[in-house]
């Protein structure tokens, strides 16, 4: 993979990651979080039901989700998606289907796969 061959040793690890890469990732994370706010606000105006869900871990990951990792509040992507599909259109708490890491920095989820 591109990250396995990368000269930058920052695959889901902030340590040893060059400052310019971290700066870019932090700006990207801020912009993505701002875009995710639109998901939070996408409620049915008539009923107040949540229409959208999200599983947004703080990982450098695109397609390697598994049942073991990453986890957000002990939920994997499949469990979160199944709960969203089962409850879609029903009255739920506003954040019930929004699973977003709040650990504070890029690549901070401890369940994200590290470069071996």
GROMACS .gro file of C-alpha atoms in nm:
model
  116
    1UNK     CA    1   0.000   0.000   0.000
    2UNK     CA    2   0.100   0.361  -0.037
    3UNK     CA    3   0.139   0.400   0.339
    4UNK     CA    4   0.343   0.084   0.379
    5UNK     CA    5   0.591   0.218   0.124
    6UNK     CA    6   0.578   0.577   0.250
    7UNK     CA    7   0.896   0.739   0.381
    8UNK     CA    8   0.678   0.903   0.650
    9UNK     CA    9   0.644   0.690   0.964
   10UNK     CA   10   0.303   0.821   1.069
   11UNK     CA   11   0.053   0.549   0.988
   12UNK     CA   12  -0.202   0.609   1.269
   13UNK     CA   13   0.076   0.736   1.491
   14UNK     CA   14   0.141   1.101   1.570
   15UNK     CA   15   0.486   1.023   1.706
   16UNK     CA   16   0.759   1.067   1.443
   17UNK     CA   17   0.511   1.213   1.194
   18UNK     CA   18   0.656   1.524   1.023
   19UNK     CA   19   0.502   1.852   1.141
   20UNK     CA   20   0.390   1.955   0.791
   21UNK     CA   21   0.200   1.626   0.750
   22UNK     CA   22   0.034   1.667   1.091
   23UNK     CA   23  -0.058   2.027   1.011
   24UNK     CA   24  -0.223   1.917   0.687
   25UNK     CA   25  -0.408   1.633   0.861
   26UNK     CA   26  -0.533   1.864   1.136
   27UNK     CA   27  -0.671   2.113   0.883
   28UNK     CA   28  -0.834   1.827   0.692
   29UNK     CA   29  -0.981   1.689   1.017
   30UNK     CA   30  -1.123   2.031   1.107
   31UNK     CA   31  -1.280   2.065   0.762
   32UNK     CA   32  -1.423   1.712   0.776
   33UNK     CA   33  -1.566   1.775   1.124
   34UNK     CA   34  -1.730   2.092   0.995
   35UNK     CA   35  -1.884   1.892   0.710
   36UNK     CA   36  -2.001   1.627   0.958
   37UNK     CA   37  -2.195   1.898   1.141
   38UNK     CA   38  -2.431   1.895   0.841
   39UNK     CA   39  -2.508   1.530   0.915
   40UNK     CA   40  -2.596   1.623   1.272
   41UNK     CA   41  -2.830   1.894   1.147
   42UNK     CA   42  -3.003   1.675   0.885
   43UNK     CA   43  -3.313   1.603   1.087
   44UNK     CA   44  -3.665   1.568   0.957
   45UNK     CA   45  -3.800   1.914   1.032
   46UNK     CA   46  -4.153   1.786   1.087
   47UNK     CA   47  -4.085   1.498   1.327
   48UNK     CA   48  -3.737   1.576   1.455
   49UNK     CA   49  -3.624   1.222   1.366
   50UNK     CA   50  -3.264   1.164   1.278
   51UNK     CA   51  -3.228   1.069   0.912
   52UNK     CA   52  -2.852   1.029   0.876
   53UNK     CA   53  -2.590   0.839   1.068
   54UNK     CA   54  -2.213   0.850   1.079
   55UNK     CA   55  -1.921   0.634   1.187
   56UNK     CA   56  -1.622   0.867   1.191
   57UNK     CA   57  -1.311   0.730   1.364
   58UNK     CA   58  -0.994   0.934   1.412
   59UNK     CA   59  -0.784   0.698   1.203
   60UNK     CA   60  -0.579   0.710   0.890
   61UNK     CA   61  -0.802   0.451   0.723
   62UNK     CA   62  -1.012   0.421   0.411
   63UNK     CA   63  -1.110   0.064   0.333
   64UNK     CA   64  -0.965  -0.159   0.604
   65UNK     CA   65  -1.248  -0.147   0.858
   66UNK     CA   66  -1.305  -0.476   1.039
   67UNK     CA   67  -1.519  -0.606   1.321
   68UNK     CA   68  -1.218  -0.563   1.552
   69UNK     CA   69  -1.107  -0.212   1.457
   70UNK     CA   70  -1.160   0.073   1.466
   71UNK     CA   71  -1.408   0.102   1.749
   72UNK     CA   72  -1.591   0.407   1.878
   73UNK     CA   73  -1.744   0.362   2.223
   74UNK     CA   74  -1.700  -0.016   2.182
   75UNK     CA   75  -1.897  -0.018   1.852
   76UNK     CA   76  -1.755  -0.127   1.518
   77UNK     CA   77  -1.879   0.006   1.185
   78UNK     CA   78  -2.108  -0.291   1.117
   79UNK     CA   79  -2.291  -0.267   1.451
   80UNK     CA   80  -2.329   0.109   1.414
   81UNK     CA   81  -2.463   0.078   1.057
   82UNK     CA   82  -2.706  -0.200   1.151
   83UNK     CA   83  -2.846   0.005   1.440
   84UNK     CA   84  -2.887   0.306   1.210
   85UNK     CA   85  -3.067   0.102   0.943
   86UNK     CA   86  -3.294  -0.064   1.198
   87UNK     CA   87  -3.392   0.266   1.357
   88UNK     CA   88  -3.396   0.492   1.050
   89UNK     CA   89  -3.703   0.713   1.051
   90UNK     CA   90  -3.795   0.624   1.407
   91UNK     CA   91  -3.775   0.859   1.699
   92UNK     CA   92  -3.423   0.839   1.838
   93UNK     CA   93  -3.201   1.057   2.046
   94UNK     CA   94  -3.035   1.317   1.829
   95UNK     CA   95  -2.686   1.165   1.860
   96UNK     CA   96  -2.792   0.798   1.875
   97UNK     CA   97  -2.659   0.715   1.528
   98UNK     CA   98  -2.366   0.954   1.524
   99UNK     CA   99  -2.043   0.782   1.619
  100UNK     CA  100  -1.762   1.036   1.599
  101UNK     CA  101  -1.428   1.018   1.778
  102UNK     CA  102  -1.374   1.298   2.025
  103UNK     CA  103  -1.030   1.192   2.144
  104UNK     CA  104  -0.881   1.528   2.053
  105UNK     CA  105  -0.632   1.488   1.768
  106UNK     CA  106  -0.577   1.314   1.438
  107UNK     CA  107  -0.506   0.942   1.456
  108UNK     CA  108  -0.590   0.934   1.830
  109UNK     CA  109  -0.826   0.634   1.834
  110UNK     CA  110  -0.631   0.361   2.016
  111UNK     CA  111  -0.812   0.084   1.827
  112UNK     CA  112  -0.685   0.198   1.485
  113UNK     CA  113  -0.440  -0.039   1.323
  114UNK     CA  114  -0.079   0.075   1.359
  115UNK     CA  115   0.191   0.019   1.102
  116UNK     CA  116   0.362  -0.310   1.177
   0.00000   0.00000   0.00000
